[in-house]
Amino acid sequence: MLLAPIIWVLTVVIIYFFVAKVWWFPPPINQHGVAYDEQFMRTLIITGVIFLFAQFALGWVIMRYRDDGRRASYSHGNNKLETLWTTATAILFVGIVLVGTKIWVAVHLAEPDPHAIPIELMAKQFAFAFRYPGPDGKFGATDLKLVNDAAGNPFGLKDNDPAGKDDIVSASLKVPVGQPIKLIMHSRDVIHNFFVRELRLKQDIVPGMEIPLYFQADQPGIYEIPCSELCGLGHFQMRSTMQVMSEADFEKWKQEQAANR
Ligand SMILES: [Cu+2]
């Protein structure tokens, strides 16, 4: 008898935490993030309403059919009802997926912007490194044998390549606000993952592959980049930051970095 009201109260408490947004994401900082959140809310409302009805029905069944001395009766079930709710669920969930796929496609399969600013990312146990082509706009050649973290050369830049002379290597990601970015991702050892909550983006970085990720950040600030693939003992401390800065600050930062080389 008590189980039914416990289930109902728990249901209401759980729904309250979602409606009041007690634990919620940080606000999105681009158009993709807004679209992503809208899709998340649509899914949450649909599944939330079903959850509410299912839990109240569960409590009602517990109350209605509790042991009160009556003889139990056997039921074969109802094929019509089974077919109905299975079909309705299938249509609903495939529908949600189809709507959501559009948002995924816009990030991962859309025509890339040819003017996107290229930035290289090298992930390794347990750090991220970023490389900018410098004022000449060209990435210098690299050689795996030259990779040397202690000497500040995580990419293995070749000293004798003039295109690499002005390359900028940074432990944190700096991007100009409102500009399309092309992040070219590599891993030196195991699978890592690039994740920025505020961008609503998450992409695995797979060794042996060059994975491009296009995005844009429209809100200046500093955002965390935690590695989101369990990549070894030091995984918990593998993180960097993304600083979204004004165009002028970004140019100034690049010049300073180039001057320090
Ligand atoms: Cu990692």
PDB file of C-alpha atoms and ligand atoms in Angstrom:
ATOM      1  CA  MET A   1       0.000   0.000   0.000  1.00  0.00           C
ATOM      2  CA  LEU A   2       2.839   2.365   0.904  1.00  0.00           C
ATOM      3  CA  LEU A   3       4.852   1.566  -2.224  1.00  0.00           C
ATOM      4  CA  ALA A   4       2.452   3.421  -4.550  1.00  0.00           C
ATOM      5  CA  PRO A   5       2.656   6.842  -2.818  1.00  0.00           C
ATOM      6  CA  ILE A   6       6.460   6.424  -2.481  1.00  0.00           C
ATOM      7  CA  ILE A   7       6.733   5.932  -6.259  1.00  0.00           C
ATOM      8  CA  TRP A   8       4.488   8.954  -6.906  1.00  0.00           C
ATOM      9  CA  VAL A   9       6.416  11.236  -4.555  1.00  0.00           C
ATOM     10  CA  LEU A  10       9.763  10.106  -6.029  1.00  0.00           C
ATOM     11  CA  THR A  11       8.432  10.788  -9.538  1.00  0.00           C
ATOM     12  CA  VAL A  12       7.363  14.316  -8.610  1.00  0.00           C
ATOM     13  CA  VAL A  13      10.711  15.028  -6.894  1.00  0.00           C
ATOM     14  CA  ILE A  14      12.684  13.770  -9.909  1.00  0.00           C
ATOM     15  CA  ILE A  15      10.585  15.840 -12.316  1.00  0.00           C
ATOM     16  CA  TYR A  16      11.016  18.898 -10.076  1.00  0.00           C
ATOM     17  CA  PHE A  17      14.829  18.617 -10.379  1.00  0.00           C
ATOM     18  CA  PHE A  18      14.546  18.705 -14.176  1.00  0.00           C
ATOM     19  CA  VAL A  19      11.909  21.456 -14.374  1.00  0.00           C
ATOM     20  CA  ALA A  20      13.744  23.683 -11.867  1.00  0.00           C
ATOM     21  CA  LYS A  21      17.047  22.902 -13.692  1.00  0.00           C
ATOM     22  CA  VAL A  22      18.808  22.268 -10.381  1.00  0.00           C
ATOM     23  CA  TRP A  23      21.829  20.648 -12.077  1.00  0.00           C
ATOM     24  CA  TRP A  24      22.027  22.015 -15.578  1.00  0.00           C
ATOM     25  CA  PHE A  25      24.476  22.621 -18.421  1.00  0.00           C
ATOM     26  CA  PRO A  26      26.318  25.907 -18.738  1.00  0.00           C
ATOM     27  CA  PRO A  27      24.687  28.133 -21.415  1.00  0.00           C
ATOM     28  CA  PRO A  28      25.632  27.345 -25.050  1.00  0.00           C
ATOM     29  CA  ILE A  29      28.008  29.716 -26.856  1.00  0.00           C
ATOM     30  CA  ASN A  30      27.037  29.139 -30.486  1.00  0.00           C
ATOM     31  CA  GLN A  31      24.099  28.464 -32.824  1.00  0.00           C
ATOM     32  CA  HIS A  32      24.768  24.736 -32.797  1.00  0.00           C
ATOM     33  CA  GLY A  33      24.539  24.766 -28.995  1.00  0.00           C
ATOM     34  CA  VAL A  34      21.157  26.514 -29.134  1.00  0.00           C
ATOM     35  CA  ALA A  35      19.818  23.977 -31.670  1.00  0.00           C
ATOM     36  CA  TYR A  36      21.257  21.147 -29.599  1.00  0.00           C
ATOM     37  CA  ASP A  37      19.565  22.398 -26.422  1.00  0.00           C
ATOM     38  CA  GLU A  38      16.224  22.781 -28.222  1.00  0.00           C
ATOM     39  CA  GLN A  39      16.441  19.173 -29.394  1.00  0.00           C
ATOM     40  CA  PHE A  40      17.433  18.086 -25.886  1.00  0.00           C
ATOM     41  CA  MET A  41      14.392  19.903 -24.423  1.00  0.00           C
ATOM     42  CA  ARG A  42      12.033  18.354 -27.009  1.00  0.00           C
ATOM     43  CA  THR A  43      13.333  14.879 -26.147  1.00  0.00           C
ATOM     44  CA  LEU A  44      13.214  15.589 -22.422  1.00  0.00           C
ATOM     45  CA  ILE A  45       9.611  16.861 -22.519  1.00  0.00           C
ATOM     46  CA  ILE A  46       8.385  13.868 -24.570  1.00  0.00           C
ATOM     47  CA  THR A  47      10.189  11.294 -22.425  1.00  0.00           C
ATOM     48  CA  GLY A  48       9.306  13.254 -19.243  1.00  0.00           C
ATOM     49  CA  VAL A  49       5.554  13.160 -19.958  1.00  0.00           C
ATOM     50  CA  ILE A  50       5.757   9.414 -20.725  1.00  0.00           C
ATOM     51  CA  PHE A  51       7.808   8.887 -17.559  1.00  0.00           C
ATOM     52  CA  LEU A  52       5.199  10.764 -15.492  1.00  0.00           C
ATOM     53  CA  PHE A  53       2.290   8.708 -16.870  1.00  0.00           C
ATOM     54  CA  ALA A  54       4.185   5.403 -16.640  1.00  0.00           C
ATOM     55  CA  GLN A  55       5.176   5.983 -13.004  1.00  0.00           C
ATOM     56  CA  PHE A  56       1.664   7.043 -11.975  1.00  0.00           C
ATOM     57  CA  ALA A  57       0.217   4.010 -13.793  1.00  0.00           C
ATOM     58  CA  LEU A  58       2.761   1.795 -12.022  1.00  0.00           C
ATOM     59  CA  GLY A  59       1.648   3.150  -8.632  1.00  0.00           C
ATOM     60  CA  TRP A  60      -2.006   2.737  -9.577  1.00  0.00           C
ATOM     61  CA  VAL A  61      -1.477  -0.916 -10.609  1.00  0.00           C
ATOM     62  CA  ILE A  62       0.370  -1.615  -7.347  1.00  0.00           C
ATOM     63  CA  MET A  63      -2.498  -0.052  -5.365  1.00  0.00           C
ATOM     64  CA  ARG A  64      -5.310  -1.629  -7.402  1.00  0.00           C
ATOM     65  CA  TYR A  65      -3.921  -5.161  -7.545  1.00  0.00           C
ATOM     66  CA  ARG A  66      -2.295  -5.416  -4.114  1.00  0.00           C
ATOM     67  CA  ASP A  67      -2.845  -8.566  -2.060  1.00  0.00           C
ATOM     68  CA  ASP A  68      -6.198  -8.071  -0.343  1.00  0.00           C
ATOM     69  CA  GLY A  69      -7.180 -11.738  -0.022  1.00  0.00           C
ATOM     70  CA  ARG A  70      -8.673 -12.103  -3.547  1.00  0.00           C
ATOM     71  CA  ARG A  71      -7.769 -15.010  -5.786  1.00  0.00           C
ATOM     72  CA  ALA A  72      -5.161 -14.152  -8.406  1.00  0.00           C
ATOM     73  CA  SER A  73      -6.414 -14.389 -11.991  1.00  0.00           C
ATOM     74  CA  TYR A  74      -4.292 -15.282 -15.046  1.00  0.00           C
ATOM     75  CA  SER A  75      -4.176 -13.040 -18.102  1.00  0.00           C
ATOM     76  CA  HIS A  76      -2.879 -13.828 -21.580  1.00  0.00           C
ATOM     77  CA  GLY A  77      -2.238 -10.136 -22.239  1.00  0.00           C
ATOM     78  CA  ASN A  78      -3.685  -8.128 -25.083  1.00  0.00           C
ATOM     79  CA  ASN A  79      -2.038  -8.406 -28.507  1.00  0.00           C
ATOM     80  CA  LYS A  80      -3.820  -5.349 -29.875  1.00  0.00           C
ATOM     81  CA  LEU A  81      -2.562  -3.142 -27.045  1.00  0.00           C
ATOM     82  CA  GLU A  82       0.958  -4.609 -27.273  1.00  0.00           C
ATOM     83  CA  THR A  83       1.098  -3.840 -31.002  1.00  0.00           C
ATOM     84  CA  LEU A  84      -0.313  -0.373 -30.473  1.00  0.00           C
ATOM     85  CA  TRP A  85       2.148   0.849 -27.855  1.00  0.00           C
ATOM     86  CA  THR A  86       5.151  -0.856 -29.457  1.00  0.00           C
ATOM     87  CA  THR A  87       4.372   0.816 -32.804  1.00  0.00           C
ATOM     88  CA  ALA A  88       3.693   4.190 -31.160  1.00  0.00           C
ATOM     89  CA  THR A  89       7.011   4.001 -29.267  1.00  0.00           C
ATOM     90  CA  ALA A  90       8.931   3.022 -32.412  1.00  0.00           C
ATOM     91  CA  ILE A  91       7.445   5.898 -34.448  1.00  0.00           C
ATOM     92  CA  LEU A  92       8.057   8.393 -31.652  1.00  0.00           C
ATOM     93  CA  PHE A  93      11.679   7.441 -31.050  1.00  0.00           C
ATOM     94  CA  VAL A  94      12.644   7.105 -34.709  1.00  0.00           C
ATOM     95  CA  GLY A  95      11.003  10.527 -35.209  1.00  0.00           C
ATOM     96  CA  ILE A  96      13.072  12.091 -32.425  1.00  0.00           C
ATOM     97  CA  VAL A  97      16.243  10.579 -33.903  1.00  0.00           C
ATOM     98  CA  LEU A  98      15.428  11.879 -37.409  1.00  0.00           C
ATOM     99  CA  VAL A  99      14.895  15.418 -36.119  1.00  0.00           C
ATOM    100  CA  GLY A 100      18.108  15.232 -34.038  1.00  0.00           C
ATOM    101  CA  THR A 101      20.168  13.849 -36.925  1.00  0.00           C
ATOM    102  CA  LYS A 102      19.802  17.187 -38.736  1.00  0.00           C
ATOM    103  CA  ILE A 103      21.701  18.898 -35.910  1.00  0.00           C
ATOM    104  CA  TRP A 104      24.421  16.236 -35.930  1.00  0.00           C
ATOM    105  CA  VAL A 105      24.756  16.443 -39.725  1.00  0.00           C
ATOM    106  CA  ALA A 106      25.123  20.245 -39.566  1.00  0.00           C
ATOM    107  CA  VAL A 107      28.282  19.768 -37.504  1.00  0.00           C
ATOM    108  CA  HIS A 108      29.824  16.592 -38.871  1.00  0.00           C
ATOM    109  CA  LEU A 109      28.760  16.331 -42.522  1.00  0.00           C
ATOM    110  CA  ALA A 110      28.050  19.897 -43.632  1.00  0.00           C
ATOM    111  CA  GLU A 111      30.123  21.540 -46.377  1.00  0.00           C
ATOM    112  CA  PRO A 112      33.193  22.839 -44.523  1.00  0.00           C
ATOM    113  CA  ASP A 113      33.897  26.551 -44.580  1.00  0.00           C
ATOM    114  CA  PRO A 114      36.994  27.056 -46.800  1.00  0.00           C
ATOM    115  CA  HIS A 115      37.925  30.169 -44.794  1.00  0.00           C
ATOM    116  CA  ALA A 116      37.896  28.375 -41.446  1.00  0.00           C
ATOM    117  CA  ILE A 117      40.991  29.092 -39.349  1.00  0.00           C
ATOM    118  CA  PRO A 118      43.102  25.913 -39.223  1.00  0.00           C
ATOM    119  CA  ILE A 119      44.454  24.835 -35.837  1.00  0.00           C
ATOM    120  CA  GLU A 120      46.153  21.528 -35.179  1.00  0.00           C
ATOM    121  CA  LEU A 121      45.580  19.542 -32.028  1.00  0.00           C
ATOM    122  CA  MET A 122      47.900  16.838 -30.752  1.00  0.00           C
ATOM    123  CA  ALA A 123      46.600  14.692 -27.909  1.00  0.00           C
ATOM    124  CA  LYS A 124      48.803  12.371 -25.889  1.00  0.00           C
ATOM    125  CA  GLN A 125      48.830  10.772 -22.474  1.00  0.00           C
ATOM    126  CA  PHE A 126      48.039  13.147 -20.733  1.00  0.00           C
ATOM    127  CA  ALA A 127      48.002  16.562 -22.378  1.00  0.00           C
ATOM    128  CA  PHE A 128      46.683  18.515 -25.334  1.00  0.00           C
ATOM    129  CA  ALA A 129      48.891  20.672 -27.529  1.00  0.00           C
ATOM    130  CA  PHE A 130      47.704  23.136 -30.184  1.00  0.00           C
ATOM    131  CA  ARG A 131      49.545  24.439 -33.231  1.00  0.00           C
ATOM    132  CA  TYR A 132      48.879  27.525 -35.356  1.00  0.00           C
ATOM    133  CA  PRO A 133      50.458  28.026 -38.794  1.00  0.00           C
ATOM    134  CA  GLY A 134      51.788  31.495 -37.912  1.00  0.00           C
ATOM    135  CA  PRO A 135      51.780  34.608 -40.152  1.00  0.00           C
ATOM    136  CA  ASP A 136      52.733  32.631 -43.322  1.00  0.00           C
ATOM    137  CA  GLY A 137      49.516  30.593 -43.000  1.00  0.00           C
ATOM    138  CA  LYS A 138      51.417  27.335 -43.538  1.00  0.00           C
ATOM    139  CA  PHE A 139      52.054  24.497 -41.119  1.00  0.00           C
ATOM    140  CA  GLY A 140      55.704  23.457 -41.071  1.00  0.00           C
ATOM    141  CA  ALA A 141      56.700  19.838 -41.729  1.00  0.00           C
ATOM    142  CA  THR A 142      56.893  17.488 -38.766  1.00  0.00           C
ATOM    143  CA  ASP A 143      58.759  14.286 -38.030  1.00  0.00           C
ATOM    144  CA  LEU A 144      57.714  11.773 -35.375  1.00  0.00           C
ATOM    145  CA  LYS A 145      61.359  11.210 -34.441  1.00  0.00           C
ATOM    146  CA  LEU A 146      61.680  14.847 -33.416  1.00  0.00           C
ATOM    147  CA  VAL A 147      58.784  14.751 -30.959  1.00  0.00           C
ATOM    148  CA  ASN A 148      60.192  16.003 -27.668  1.00  0.00           C
ATOM    149  CA  ASP A 149      57.860  17.244 -24.963  1.00  0.00           C
ATOM    150  CA  ALA A 150      60.678  18.270 -22.609  1.00  0.00           C
ATOM    151  CA  ALA A 151      62.086  20.539 -25.335  1.00  0.00           C
ATOM    152  CA  GLY A 152      58.644  22.029 -26.034  1.00  0.00           C
ATOM    153  CA  ASN A 153      58.208  20.244 -29.357  1.00  0.00           C
ATOM    154  CA  PRO A 154      55.142  18.008 -28.948  1.00  0.00           C
ATOM    155  CA  PHE A 155      54.446  18.040 -32.702  1.00  0.00           C
ATOM    156  CA  GLY A 156      57.970  17.113 -33.797  1.00  0.00           C
ATOM    157  CA  LEU A 157      58.474  20.297 -35.831  1.00  0.00           C
ATOM    158  CA  LYS A 158      61.406  20.161 -38.242  1.00  0.00           C
ATOM    159  CA  ASP A 159      63.894  22.933 -37.621  1.00  0.00           C
ATOM    160  CA  ASN A 160      65.034  23.069 -41.245  1.00  0.00           C
ATOM    161  CA  ASP A 161      61.579  23.748 -42.732  1.00  0.00           C
ATOM    162  CA  PRO A 162      61.074  27.516 -43.193  1.00  0.00           C
ATOM    163  CA  ALA A 163      57.262  27.110 -43.133  1.00  0.00           C
ATOM    164  CA  GLY A 164      57.538  25.855 -39.551  1.00  0.00           C
ATOM    165  CA  LYS A 165      59.748  28.706 -38.319  1.00  0.00           C
ATOM    166  CA  ASP A 166      56.734  30.841 -37.360  1.00  0.00           C
ATOM    167  CA  ASP A 167      54.438  28.018 -36.199  1.00  0.00           C
ATOM    168  CA  ILE A 168      52.976  28.660 -32.781  1.00  0.00           C
ATOM    169  CA  VAL A 169      52.632  25.814 -30.292  1.00  0.00           C
ATOM    170  CA  SER A 170      50.406  26.369 -27.283  1.00  0.00           C
ATOM    171  CA  ALA A 171      49.164  24.250 -24.383  1.00  0.00           C
ATOM    172  CA  SER A 172      45.780  25.965 -24.519  1.00  0.00           C
ATOM    173  CA  LEU A 173      43.403  26.704 -27.367  1.00  0.00           C
ATOM    174  CA  LYS A 174      42.839  30.351 -28.322  1.00  0.00           C
ATOM    175  CA  VAL A 175      40.206  31.221 -30.891  1.00  0.00           C
ATOM    176  CA  PRO A 176      38.766  34.497 -32.169  1.00  0.00           C
ATOM    177  CA  VAL A 177      35.105  35.100 -31.403  1.00  0.00           C
ATOM    178  CA  GLY A 178      32.557  34.453 -34.169  1.00  0.00           C
ATOM    179  CA  GLN A 179      35.041  32.910 -36.621  1.00  0.00           C
ATOM    180  CA  PRO A 180      34.769  29.435 -38.153  1.00  0.00           C
ATOM    181  CA  ILE A 181      37.529  27.187 -36.808  1.00  0.00           C
ATOM    182  CA  LYS A 182      38.894  24.001 -38.320  1.00  0.00           C
ATOM    183  CA  LEU A 183      40.460  21.901 -35.616  1.00  0.00           C
ATOM    184  CA  ILE A 184      42.633  19.157 -37.115  1.00  0.00           C
ATOM    185  CA  MET A 185      42.981  16.485 -34.486  1.00  0.00           C
ATOM    186  CA  HIS A 186      45.666  13.845 -33.973  1.00  0.00           C
ATOM    187  CA  SER A 187      46.561  11.467 -31.194  1.00  0.00           C
ATOM    188  CA  ARG A 188      50.036  10.111 -30.505  1.00  0.00           C
ATOM    189  CA  ASP A 189      49.042   7.085 -28.449  1.00  0.00           C
ATOM    190  CA  VAL A 190      45.504   6.074 -27.498  1.00  0.00           C
ATOM    191  CA  ILE A 191      42.002   7.399 -28.135  1.00  0.00           C
ATOM    192  CA  HIS A 192      41.370  10.748 -26.460  1.00  0.00           C
ATOM    193  CA  ASN A 193      38.355  13.007 -26.779  1.00  0.00           C
ATOM    194  CA  PHE A 194      37.922  16.721 -27.406  1.00  0.00           C
ATOM    195  CA  PHE A 195      34.971  18.031 -25.429  1.00  0.00           C
ATOM    196  CA  VAL A 196      33.776  21.554 -24.677  1.00  0.00           C
ATOM    197  CA  ARG A 197      30.467  21.599 -22.842  1.00  0.00           C
ATOM    198  CA  GLU A 198      29.593  25.130 -23.937  1.00  0.00           C
ATOM    199  CA  LEU A 199      30.088  24.197 -27.618  1.00  0.00           C
ATOM    200  CA  ARG A 200      27.950  21.072 -27.133  1.00  0.00           C
ATOM    201  CA  LEU A 201      30.632  19.226 -29.093  1.00  0.00           C
ATOM    202  CA  LYS A 202      32.421  15.992 -28.400  1.00  0.00           C
ATOM    203  CA  GLN A 203      34.750  14.206 -30.804  1.00  0.00           C
ATOM    204  CA  ASP A 204      37.014  11.205 -30.357  1.00  0.00           C
ATOM    205  CA  ILE A 205      40.662  11.684 -31.347  1.00  0.00           C
ATOM    206  CA  VAL A 206      41.895   8.414 -32.816  1.00  0.00           C
ATOM    207  CA  PRO A 207      45.600   7.550 -33.268  1.00  0.00           C
ATOM    208  CA  GLY A 208      46.600   7.177 -36.918  1.00  0.00           C
ATOM    209  CA  MET A 209      43.743   9.378 -38.110  1.00  0.00           C
ATOM    210  CA  GLU A 210      43.450  13.036 -38.965  1.00  0.00           C
ATOM    211  CA  ILE A 211      40.031  14.146 -37.777  1.00  0.00           C
ATOM    212  CA  PRO A 212      38.768  17.621 -38.693  1.00  0.00           C
ATOM    213  CA  LEU A 213      36.221  19.306 -36.440  1.00  0.00           C
ATOM    214  CA  TYR A 214      34.520  22.523 -37.500  1.00  0.00           C
ATOM    215  CA  PHE A 215      33.020  24.871 -34.967  1.00  0.00           C
ATOM    216  CA  GLN A 216      32.482  28.495 -34.059  1.00  0.00           C
ATOM    217  CA  ALA A 217      32.365  30.163 -30.647  1.00  0.00           C
ATOM    218  CA  ASP A 218      30.306  33.350 -30.313  1.00  0.00           C
ATOM    219  CA  GLN A 219      30.852  34.212 -26.664  1.00  0.00           C
ATOM    220  CA  PRO A 220      34.193  35.442 -25.280  1.00  0.00           C
ATOM    221  CA  GLY A 221      35.426  33.620 -22.191  1.00  0.00           C
ATOM    222  CA  ILE A 222      37.524  30.721 -20.957  1.00  0.00           C
ATOM    223  CA  TYR A 223      36.064  27.237 -21.246  1.00  0.00           C
ATOM    224  CA  GLU A 224      37.363  23.900 -20.031  1.00  0.00           C
ATOM    225  CA  ILE A 225      38.500  21.168 -22.437  1.00  0.00           C
ATOM    226  CA  PRO A 226      38.498  17.956 -20.420  1.00  0.00           C
ATOM    227  CA  CYS A 227      39.654  14.779 -22.180  1.00  0.00           C
ATOM    228  CA  SER A 228      36.467  12.723 -22.315  1.00  0.00           C
ATOM    229  CA  GLU A 229      37.798   9.319 -23.232  1.00  0.00           C
ATOM    230  CA  LEU A 230      39.214   7.151 -20.462  1.00  0.00           C
ATOM    231  CA  CYS A 231      42.799   7.135 -21.753  1.00  0.00           C
ATOM    232  CA  GLY A 232      44.948   5.817 -18.898  1.00  0.00           C
ATOM    233  CA  LEU A 233      45.971   6.438 -15.298  1.00  0.00           C
ATOM    234  CA  GLY A 234      46.438  10.188 -15.752  1.00  0.00           C
ATOM    235  CA  HIS A 235      43.156  10.661 -17.622  1.00  0.00           C
ATOM    236  CA  PHE A 236      41.601  12.585 -14.731  1.00  0.00           C
ATOM    237  CA  GLN A 237      44.176  15.368 -15.060  1.00  0.00           C
ATOM    238  CA  MET A 238      44.166  15.590 -18.861  1.00  0.00           C
ATOM    239  CA  ARG A 239      42.597  18.918 -19.606  1.00  0.00           C
ATOM    240  CA  SER A 240      43.173  22.245 -21.247  1.00  0.00           C
ATOM    241  CA  THR A 241      41.191  25.419 -21.817  1.00  0.00           C
ATOM    242  CA  MET A 242      39.690  27.178 -24.784  1.00  0.00           C
ATOM    243  CA  GLN A 243      39.906  30.953 -24.652  1.00  0.00           C
ATOM    244  CA  VAL A 244      37.518  32.781 -26.937  1.00  0.00           C
ATOM    245  CA  MET A 245      38.888  36.255 -27.510  1.00  0.00           C
ATOM    246  CA  SER A 246      38.189  39.308 -29.663  1.00  0.00           C
ATOM    247  CA  GLU A 247      39.747  39.402 -33.109  1.00  0.00           C
ATOM    248  CA  ALA A 248      42.218  42.101 -32.001  1.00  0.00           C
ATOM    249  CA  ASP A 249      43.281  40.187 -28.871  1.00  0.00           C
ATOM    250  CA  PHE A 250      43.698  37.029 -30.921  1.00  0.00           C
ATOM    251  CA  GLU A 251      45.968  38.782 -33.449  1.00  0.00           C
ATOM    252  CA  LYS A 252      47.942  40.345 -30.596  1.00  0.00           C
ATOM    253  CA  TRP A 253      48.345  36.969 -28.900  1.00  0.00           C
ATOM    254  CA  LYS A 254      49.597  35.403 -32.135  1.00  0.00           C
ATOM    255  CA  GLN A 255      52.124  38.180 -32.655  1.00  0.00           C
ATOM    256  CA  GLU A 256      53.393  37.830 -29.103  1.00  0.00           C
ATOM    257  CA  GLN A 257      53.764  34.089 -29.511  1.00  0.00           C
ATOM    258  CA  ALA A 258      55.538  34.446 -32.838  1.00  0.00           C
ATOM    259  CA  ALA A 259      57.903  37.030 -31.321  1.00  0.00           C
ATOM    260  CA  ASN A 260      58.769  34.622 -28.497  1.00  0.00           C
ATOM    261  CA  ARG A 261      59.865  31.929 -30.882  1.00  0.00           C
TER     262      ARG A 261
HETATM  263 CU    CU B   1      42.944  11.535 -22.815  1.00  0.00          CU
END
